[in-house]
PDB file of C-alpha atoms in Angstrom:
ATOM      1  CA  UNK A   1       0.228   0.437  -0.165  1.00 59.00           C
ATOM      2  CA  UNK A   2       3.390   2.429   0.359  1.00 50.00           C
ATOM      3  CA  UNK A   3       6.452   0.970  -0.615  1.00 52.00           C
ATOM      4  CA  UNK A   4       9.518   2.681   1.099  1.00 48.00           C
ATOM      5  CA  UNK A   5      12.407  -0.106   0.595  1.00 45.00           C
ATOM      6  CA  UNK A   6      15.769   1.542   1.200  1.00 36.00           C
ATOM      7  CA  UNK A   7      19.351   0.601   0.725  1.00 32.00           C
ATOM      8  CA  UNK A   8      20.341  -2.738   2.836  1.00 31.00           C
ATOM      9  CA  UNK A   9      16.935  -2.448   4.385  1.00 29.00           C
ATOM     10  CA  UNK A  10      13.979  -3.571   2.227  1.00 33.00           C
ATOM     11  CA  UNK A  11      11.465  -1.737   4.270  1.00 35.00           C
ATOM     12  CA  UNK A  12       7.464  -0.109   2.748  1.00 36.00           C
ATOM     13  CA  UNK A  13       5.382   2.298   3.534  1.00 36.00           C
ATOM     14  CA  UNK A  14       2.640   0.635   1.899  1.00 34.00           C
ATOM     15  CA  UNK A  15      -0.079   2.959   2.783  1.00 31.00           C
ATOM     16  CA  UNK A  16      -2.623   1.357   0.798  1.00 31.00           C
ATOM     17  CA  UNK A  17      -2.509  -0.081   0.419  1.00 31.00           C
ATOM     18  CA  UNK A  18      -2.342   0.749  -0.938  1.00 30.00           C
ATOM     19  CA  UNK A  19       0.488   0.653  -3.004  1.00 31.00           C
ATOM     20  CA  UNK A  20       2.249   1.447 -10.855  1.00 25.00           C
ATOM     21  CA  UNK A  21       2.537   3.755 -18.005  1.00 24.00           C
ATOM     22  CA  UNK A  22       3.210   1.630 -19.961  1.00 21.00           C
ATOM     23  CA  UNK A  23       4.795   1.172 -23.749  1.00 21.00           C
ATOM     24  CA  UNK A  24       1.626   1.062 -25.275  1.00 24.00           C
ATOM     25  CA  UNK A  25       1.514  -2.150 -26.869  1.00 25.00           C
ATOM     26  CA  UNK A  26       5.161  -3.124 -27.064  1.00 29.00           C
ATOM     27  CA  UNK A  27       5.906  -5.320 -23.866  1.00 32.00           C
ATOM     28  CA  UNK A  28       8.974  -4.521 -21.807  1.00 36.00           C
ATOM     29  CA  UNK A  29      11.534  -6.784 -21.801  1.00 38.00           C
ATOM     30  CA  UNK A  30      11.447 -10.132 -19.595  1.00 39.00           C
ATOM     31  CA  UNK A  31      12.244  -9.239 -16.077  1.00 48.00           C
ATOM     32  CA  UNK A  32      12.835  -5.575 -16.725  1.00 55.00           C
ATOM     33  CA  UNK A  33      11.036  -3.202 -13.992  1.00 64.00           C
ATOM     34  CA  UNK A  34       9.832  -0.200 -15.785  1.00 64.00           C
ATOM     35  CA  UNK A  35       8.849   2.990 -14.666  1.00 55.00           C
ATOM     36  CA  UNK A  36       7.019   5.242 -16.358  1.00 51.00           C
ATOM     37  CA  UNK A  37       5.468   9.328 -15.849  1.00 40.00           C
ATOM     38  CA  UNK A  38       2.149   8.437 -15.585  1.00 35.00           C
ATOM     39  CA  UNK A  39       0.971  11.606 -17.069  1.00 32.00           C
ATOM     40  CA  UNK A  40       3.015  10.412 -20.251  1.00 31.00           C
ATOM     41  CA  UNK A  41       1.894   7.068 -20.677  1.00 33.00           C
ATOM     42  CA  UNK A  42      -1.245   4.782 -20.489  1.00 33.00           C
ATOM     43  CA  UNK A  43      -1.807   0.747 -19.774  1.00 35.00           C
ATOM     44  CA  UNK A  44      -4.246  -1.872 -18.857  1.00 43.00           C
ATOM     45  CA  UNK A  45      -7.024  -0.550 -20.835  1.00 43.00           C
ATOM     46  CA  UNK A  46      -6.069   3.445 -20.015  1.00 46.00           C
ATOM     47  CA  UNK A  47      -5.796   5.918 -22.593  1.00 49.00           C
ATOM     48  CA  UNK A  48      -2.373   7.836 -23.000  1.00 45.00           C
ATOM     49  CA  UNK A  49      -2.173   9.683 -20.356  1.00 54.00           C
ATOM     50  CA  UNK A  50      -4.278   8.342 -17.926  1.00 70.00           C
ATOM     51  CA  UNK A  51      -3.444   6.727 -14.947  1.00 83.00           C
ATOM     52  CA  UNK A  52      -3.912   2.651 -14.523  1.00 96.00           C
ATOM     53  CA  UNK A  53      -7.559   2.158 -12.984  1.00 97.00           C
ATOM     54  CA  UNK A  54      -9.388  -1.305 -12.162  1.00 98.00           C
ATOM     55  CA  UNK A  55     -12.792  -1.232 -12.968  1.00 97.00           C
ATOM     56  CA  UNK A  56     -13.052   2.829 -13.516  1.00 96.00           C
ATOM     57  CA  UNK A  57     -11.494   3.706 -10.691  1.00 97.00           C
ATOM     58  CA  UNK A  58      -7.921   4.854  -9.936  1.00 97.00           C
ATOM     59  CA  UNK A  59      -5.234   6.525  -7.752  1.00 97.00           C
ATOM     60  CA  UNK A  60      -5.406  10.202  -6.561  1.00 96.00           C
ATOM     61  CA  UNK A  61      -5.361  12.393  -9.338  1.00 94.00           C
ATOM     62  CA  UNK A  62      -3.383  15.791  -7.906  1.00 95.00           C
ATOM     63  CA  UNK A  63      -1.491  13.315  -5.045  1.00 97.00           C
ATOM     64  CA  UNK A  64       2.479  14.530  -5.250  1.00 97.00           C
ATOM     65  CA  UNK A  65       3.492  11.148  -4.223  1.00 97.00           C
ATOM     66  CA  UNK A  66       3.247   8.989  -6.862  1.00 96.00           C
ATOM     67  CA  UNK A  67       4.061   5.768  -8.934  1.00 96.00           C
ATOM     68  CA  UNK A  68       4.108   3.847 -11.700  1.00 96.00           C
ATOM     69  CA  UNK A  69       5.795   1.041 -12.659  1.00 95.00           C
ATOM     70  CA  UNK A  70       5.543  -2.641 -14.592  1.00 96.00           C
ATOM     71  CA  UNK A  71       7.303  -5.940 -15.081  1.00 97.00           C
ATOM     72  CA  UNK A  72       7.069  -8.517 -17.435  1.00 98.00           C
ATOM     73  CA  UNK A  73       6.643 -12.019 -15.607  1.00 98.00           C
ATOM     74  CA  UNK A  74       7.420 -15.519 -17.595  1.00 97.00           C
ATOM     75  CA  UNK A  75       4.650 -17.434 -15.308  1.00 97.00           C
ATOM     76  CA  UNK A  76       0.887 -18.665 -16.047  1.00 97.00           C
ATOM     77  CA  UNK A  77      -1.597 -15.379 -14.626  1.00 97.00           C
ATOM     78  CA  UNK A  78      -3.547 -17.770 -12.363  1.00 97.00           C
ATOM     79  CA  UNK A  79      -0.128 -18.391 -10.704  1.00 97.00           C
ATOM     80  CA  UNK A  80       0.867 -14.746 -10.570  1.00 98.00           C
ATOM     81  CA  UNK A  81      -2.744 -14.119  -9.381  1.00 98.00           C
ATOM     82  CA  UNK A  82      -2.994 -16.149  -6.357  1.00 97.00           C
ATOM     83  CA  UNK A  83       0.603 -15.311  -5.543  1.00 97.00           C
ATOM     84  CA  UNK A  84      -0.709 -11.931  -5.390  1.00 97.00           C
ATOM     85  CA  UNK A  85      -4.216 -12.305  -3.264  1.00 97.00           C
ATOM     86  CA  UNK A  86      -3.113 -14.770  -1.114  1.00 97.00           C
ATOM     87  CA  UNK A  87      -2.110 -12.246   1.172  1.00 97.00           C
ATOM     88  CA  UNK A  88      -1.344 -14.388   4.493  1.00 97.00           C
ATOM     89  CA  UNK A  89       1.419 -15.735   2.649  1.00 97.00           C
ATOM     90  CA  UNK A  90       2.815 -12.376   1.508  1.00 97.00           C
ATOM     91  CA  UNK A  91       5.651 -12.631   3.971  1.00 97.00           C
ATOM     92  CA  UNK A  92       7.050 -15.782   2.261  1.00 96.00           C
ATOM     93  CA  UNK A  93       8.209 -14.014  -0.642  1.00 97.00           C
ATOM     94  CA  UNK A  94       8.196 -10.765   0.454  1.00 94.00           C
ATOM     95  CA  UNK A  95      11.177 -10.295   2.777  1.00 88.00           C
ATOM     96  CA  UNK A  96       9.603  -6.769   3.773  1.00 89.00           C
ATOM     97  CA  UNK A  97       6.696  -8.298   4.575  1.00 94.00           C
ATOM     98  CA  UNK A  98       6.470  -8.911   8.668  1.00 94.00           C
ATOM     99  CA  UNK A  99       3.090 -10.534   9.574  1.00 96.00           C
ATOM    100  CA  UNK A 100      -0.271 -10.390   6.970  1.00 97.00           C
ATOM    101  CA  UNK A 101      -3.673 -11.362   8.094  1.00 97.00           C
ATOM    102  CA  UNK A 102      -6.870 -11.813   6.593  1.00 97.00           C
ATOM    103  CA  UNK A 103      -9.824  -9.670   8.587  1.00 97.00           C
ATOM    104  CA  UNK A 104     -12.144 -11.803   6.299  1.00 97.00           C
ATOM    105  CA  UNK A 105     -12.202 -15.387   4.891  1.00 95.00           C
ATOM    106  CA  UNK A 106     -12.530 -16.913   1.321  1.00 93.00           C
ATOM    107  CA  UNK A 107     -11.421 -15.134  -2.325  1.00 93.00           C
ATOM    108  CA  UNK A 108     -10.049 -11.584  -2.109  1.00 95.00           C
ATOM    109  CA  UNK A 109     -13.267  -9.648  -2.960  1.00 96.00           C
ATOM    110  CA  UNK A 110     -14.738  -6.258  -3.176  1.00 97.00           C
ATOM    111  CA  UNK A 111     -15.081  -5.068   0.213  1.00 97.00           C
ATOM    112  CA  UNK A 112     -12.394  -7.821   1.686  1.00 98.00           C
ATOM    113  CA  UNK A 113      -9.433  -6.406   4.299  1.00 98.00           C
ATOM    114  CA  UNK A 114      -5.797  -7.515   5.935  1.00 98.00           C
ATOM    115  CA  UNK A 115      -3.910  -6.226   8.109  1.00 97.00           C
ATOM    116  CA  UNK A 116       0.204  -6.299   7.284  1.00 96.00           C
ATOM    117  CA  UNK A 117       3.234  -5.052   9.098  1.00 95.00           C
ATOM    118  CA  UNK A 118       6.492  -3.495   7.748  1.00 89.00           C
ATOM    119  CA  UNK A 119       9.453  -1.549   9.469  1.00 85.00           C
ATOM    120  CA  UNK A 120      10.729   1.605   8.704  1.00 77.00           C
ATOM    121  CA  UNK A 121      14.504   2.735   8.888  1.00 70.00           C
ATOM    122  CA  UNK A 122      14.846   6.534  10.026  1.00 69.00           C
ATOM    123  CA  UNK A 123      14.083   9.252   7.290  1.00 64.00           C
ATOM    124  CA  UNK A 124      14.005  12.500   7.720  1.00 63.00           C
ATOM    125  CA  UNK A 125      11.590  13.617  10.076  1.00 59.00           C
ATOM    126  CA  UNK A 126      10.842   9.744  10.636  1.00 61.00           C
ATOM    127  CA  UNK A 127      11.901   8.212  13.701  1.00 65.00           C
ATOM    128  CA  UNK A 128      12.499   4.323  13.249  1.00 59.00           C
ATOM    129  CA  UNK A 129       9.207   2.899  13.581  1.00 77.00           C
ATOM    130  CA  UNK A 130       6.589  -0.460  12.421  1.00 84.00           C
ATOM    131  CA  UNK A 131       3.982   0.649  10.313  1.00 89.00           C
ATOM    132  CA  UNK A 132       0.715  -0.832  10.712  1.00 94.00           C
ATOM    133  CA  UNK A 133      -0.977  -1.212   7.172  1.00 95.00           C
ATOM    134  CA  UNK A 134      -4.719  -1.987   7.078  1.00 97.00           C
ATOM    135  CA  UNK A 135      -6.318  -2.192   3.132  1.00 97.00           C
ATOM    136  CA  UNK A 136      -9.778  -2.788   2.196  1.00 98.00           C
ATOM    137  CA  UNK A 137     -10.527  -3.808  -1.674  1.00 98.00           C
ATOM    138  CA  UNK A 138     -13.013  -1.389  -3.678  1.00 98.00           C
ATOM    139  CA  UNK A 139     -12.170  -2.736  -7.140  1.00 98.00           C
ATOM    140  CA  UNK A 140     -10.967  -6.206  -8.248  1.00 98.00           C
ATOM    141  CA  UNK A 141     -11.513  -8.141 -11.379  1.00 98.00           C
ATOM    142  CA  UNK A 142     -10.352 -11.583 -11.194  1.00 97.00           C
ATOM    143  CA  UNK A 143      -6.938 -12.153 -13.139  1.00 97.00           C
ATOM    144  CA  UNK A 144      -7.321  -8.751 -14.833  1.00 98.00           C
ATOM    145  CA  UNK A 145      -6.835  -5.903 -11.822  1.00 98.00           C
ATOM    146  CA  UNK A 146      -7.267  -5.328  -8.369  1.00 98.00           C
ATOM    147  CA  UNK A 147      -7.401  -1.453  -6.166  1.00 98.00           C
ATOM    148  CA  UNK A 148      -6.969  -1.146  -2.502  1.00 98.00           C
ATOM    149  CA  UNK A 149      -6.862   1.760  -0.082  1.00 98.00           C
ATOM    150  CA  UNK A 150      -6.117   2.207   3.597  1.00 96.00           C
ATOM    151  CA  UNK A 151      -3.794   3.961   6.304  1.00 96.00           C
ATOM    152  CA  UNK A 152      -0.559   2.678   7.248  1.00 93.00           C
ATOM    153  CA  UNK A 153       0.416   3.848  10.565  1.00 92.00           C
ATOM    154  CA  UNK A 154       3.508   4.454  12.437  1.00 88.00           C
ATOM    155  CA  UNK A 155       4.415   6.272  15.527  1.00 82.00           C
ATOM    156  CA  UNK A 156       3.958   9.968  14.642  1.00 80.00           C
ATOM    157  CA  UNK A 157       3.340   8.995  11.229  1.00 84.00           C
ATOM    158  CA  UNK A 158      -0.017   8.710   9.330  1.00 91.00           C
ATOM    159  CA  UNK A 159      -0.318   7.837   5.222  1.00 93.00           C
ATOM    160  CA  UNK A 160      -3.232   7.157   2.565  1.00 97.00           C
ATOM    161  CA  UNK A 161      -2.621   5.253   0.020  1.00 96.00           C
ATOM    162  CA  UNK A 162      -4.359   4.079  -2.900  1.00 98.00           C
ATOM    163  CA  UNK A 163      -2.993   1.179  -5.209  1.00 98.00           C
ATOM    164  CA  UNK A 164      -4.098   0.010  -8.718  1.00 98.00           C
ATOM    165  CA  UNK A 165      -2.770  -3.369 -10.000  1.00 98.00           C
ATOM    166  CA  UNK A 166      -3.659  -4.917 -13.283  1.00 97.00           C
ATOM    167  CA  UNK A 167      -2.302  -8.269 -15.141  1.00 98.00           C
ATOM    168  CA  UNK A 168      -2.096  -8.491 -18.879  1.00 96.00           C
ATOM    169  CA  UNK A 169      -0.709 -11.222 -21.111  1.00 97.00           C
ATOM    170  CA  UNK A 170       1.621 -10.184 -23.017  1.00 96.00           C
ATOM    171  CA  UNK A 171       4.234 -12.182 -25.392  1.00 95.00           C
ATOM    172  CA  UNK A 172       6.854 -14.216 -22.816  1.00 94.00           C
ATOM    173  CA  UNK A 173       4.783 -14.100 -20.117  1.00 97.00           C
ATOM    174  CA  UNK A 174       2.178 -11.440 -18.006  1.00 98.00           C
ATOM    175  CA  UNK A 175       2.618  -7.607 -17.787  1.00 97.00           C
ATOM    176  CA  UNK A 176       2.094  -6.919 -13.856  1.00 97.00           C
ATOM    177  CA  UNK A 177       1.860  -3.037 -13.526  1.00 96.00           C
ATOM    178  CA  UNK A 178       0.682  -1.012 -10.315  1.00 97.00           C
ATOM    179  CA  UNK A 179       0.585   2.894  -9.490  1.00 97.00           C
ATOM    180  CA  UNK A 180       0.292   4.254  -6.008  1.00 97.00           C
ATOM    181  CA  UNK A 181      -0.397   7.602  -4.516  1.00 97.00           C
ATOM    182  CA  UNK A 182       0.466   7.967  -1.084  1.00 96.00           C
ATOM    183  CA  UNK A 183      -0.915  11.374   0.776  1.00 97.00           C
ATOM    184  CA  UNK A 184      -0.031  13.148   4.536  1.00 95.00           C
ATOM    185  CA  UNK A 185       1.549  15.932   6.421  1.00 93.00           C
ATOM    186  CA  UNK A 186       4.975  13.779   6.889  1.00 88.00           C
ATOM    187  CA  UNK A 187       5.193  12.614   3.017  1.00 90.00           C
ATOM    188  CA  UNK A 188       4.150  15.744   1.658  1.00 94.00           C
ATOM    189  CA  UNK A 189       6.810  17.676   3.389  1.00 91.00           C
ATOM    190  CA  UNK A 190       9.454  15.941   1.452  1.00 89.00           C
ATOM    191  CA  UNK A 191       7.933  14.726  -1.593  1.00 94.00           C
ATOM    192  CA  UNK A 192      11.305  13.974  -3.462  1.00 93.00           C
ATOM    193  CA  UNK A 193      12.317  11.653  -0.808  1.00 88.00           C
ATOM    194  CA  UNK A 194       8.743  10.120  -0.325  1.00 89.00           C
ATOM    195  CA  UNK A 195       8.614   9.510  -4.140  1.00 94.00           C
ATOM    196  CA  UNK A 196      12.316   8.034  -4.716  1.00 92.00           C
ATOM    197  CA  UNK A 197      10.958   5.581  -1.203  1.00 88.00           C
ATOM    198  CA  UNK A 198       7.508   4.681  -2.900  1.00 92.00           C
ATOM    199  CA  UNK A 199       9.821   4.035  -6.155  1.00 95.00           C
ATOM    200  CA  UNK A 200      11.771   1.474  -4.755  1.00 92.00           C
ATOM    201  CA  UNK A 201       8.968   0.254  -2.678  1.00 91.00           C
ATOM    202  CA  UNK A 202       7.357  -0.849  -5.496  1.00 95.00           C
ATOM    203  CA  UNK A 203      10.157  -1.967  -8.473  1.00 96.00           C
ATOM    204  CA  UNK A 204      10.822  -4.202  -5.232  1.00 94.00           C
ATOM    205  CA  UNK A 205       7.692  -6.076  -5.110  1.00 96.00           C
ATOM    206  CA  UNK A 206       7.653  -6.656  -8.470  1.00 97.00           C
ATOM    207  CA  UNK A 207      11.100  -8.430  -8.541  1.00 97.00           C
ATOM    208  CA  UNK A 208      10.080 -10.614  -5.239  1.00 97.00           C
ATOM    209  CA  UNK A 209       6.466 -11.620  -7.558  1.00 98.00           C
ATOM    210  CA  UNK A 210       8.818 -11.999 -11.042  1.00 98.00           C
ATOM    211  CA  UNK A 211      11.025 -13.863  -8.867  1.00 97.00           C
ATOM    212  CA  UNK A 212       8.643 -16.153  -6.391  1.00 97.00           C
ATOM    213  CA  UNK A 213       6.128 -16.711  -9.923  1.00 97.00           C
ATOM    214  CA  UNK A 214       8.888 -17.968 -11.933  1.00 97.00           C
ATOM    215  CA  UNK A 215      10.208 -20.346  -9.380  1.00 96.00           C
ATOM    216  CA  UNK A 216       6.561 -21.779  -9.336  1.00 93.00           C
ATOM    217  CA  UNK A 217       5.952 -21.841 -12.953  1.00 91.00           C
ATOM    218  CA  UNK A 218       9.440 -23.506 -12.861  1.00 87.00           C
ATOM    219  CA  UNK A 219       8.722 -26.069 -10.635  1.00 84.00           C
ATOM    220  CA  UNK A 220       5.599 -26.925 -12.420  1.00 75.00           C
ATOM    221  CA  UNK A 221       3.678 -25.428  -9.128  1.00 69.00           C
ATOM    222  CA  UNK A 222       0.715 -22.855  -9.521  1.00 62.00           C
TER     223      UNK A 222
END
């Protein structure tokens, strides 16, 4: 929901969720994480210049802290989707996630909520702390897109985040795209730093998802 991963410590501000365009009709090279200025590109059904959306809803349009990125994963869509939506197993393939629990049962659906925690190292104006994140799914289209929102709360810190994910079959696998925005006085006090941390967090998440999905595909697991 908010992504913060720093050198040596993969931490995150996932204010979700919250909380990544694109290359038009051309797929990114397999394995590459590509950052895209959301003002200049579109994907996942969005027109050029528009943000990612799920069922017509996207991120906060005027947020100062935002990032959008994508990766192509050489694995079946069902495998990628299962990894991404099986929230309670996130700690098994995402080192920055210390714990994750569903607040409801069954397949992830509109209205589903989950709580997860991440450490965050000291950054300007913020003491080292742990983020408690509560995410709620607002829109979802199975195997296509998901959008969640919610707060990330730590000592003297509150971030409101919105994150959208889209999944598109392309040559070589599945293009996973995500975009996230953060709002709140602490992150808005240092927008360049907040944007850099968000970028590192989201791109780290995509790399972890790619590694986990491709390993499962190689082992013949779904």
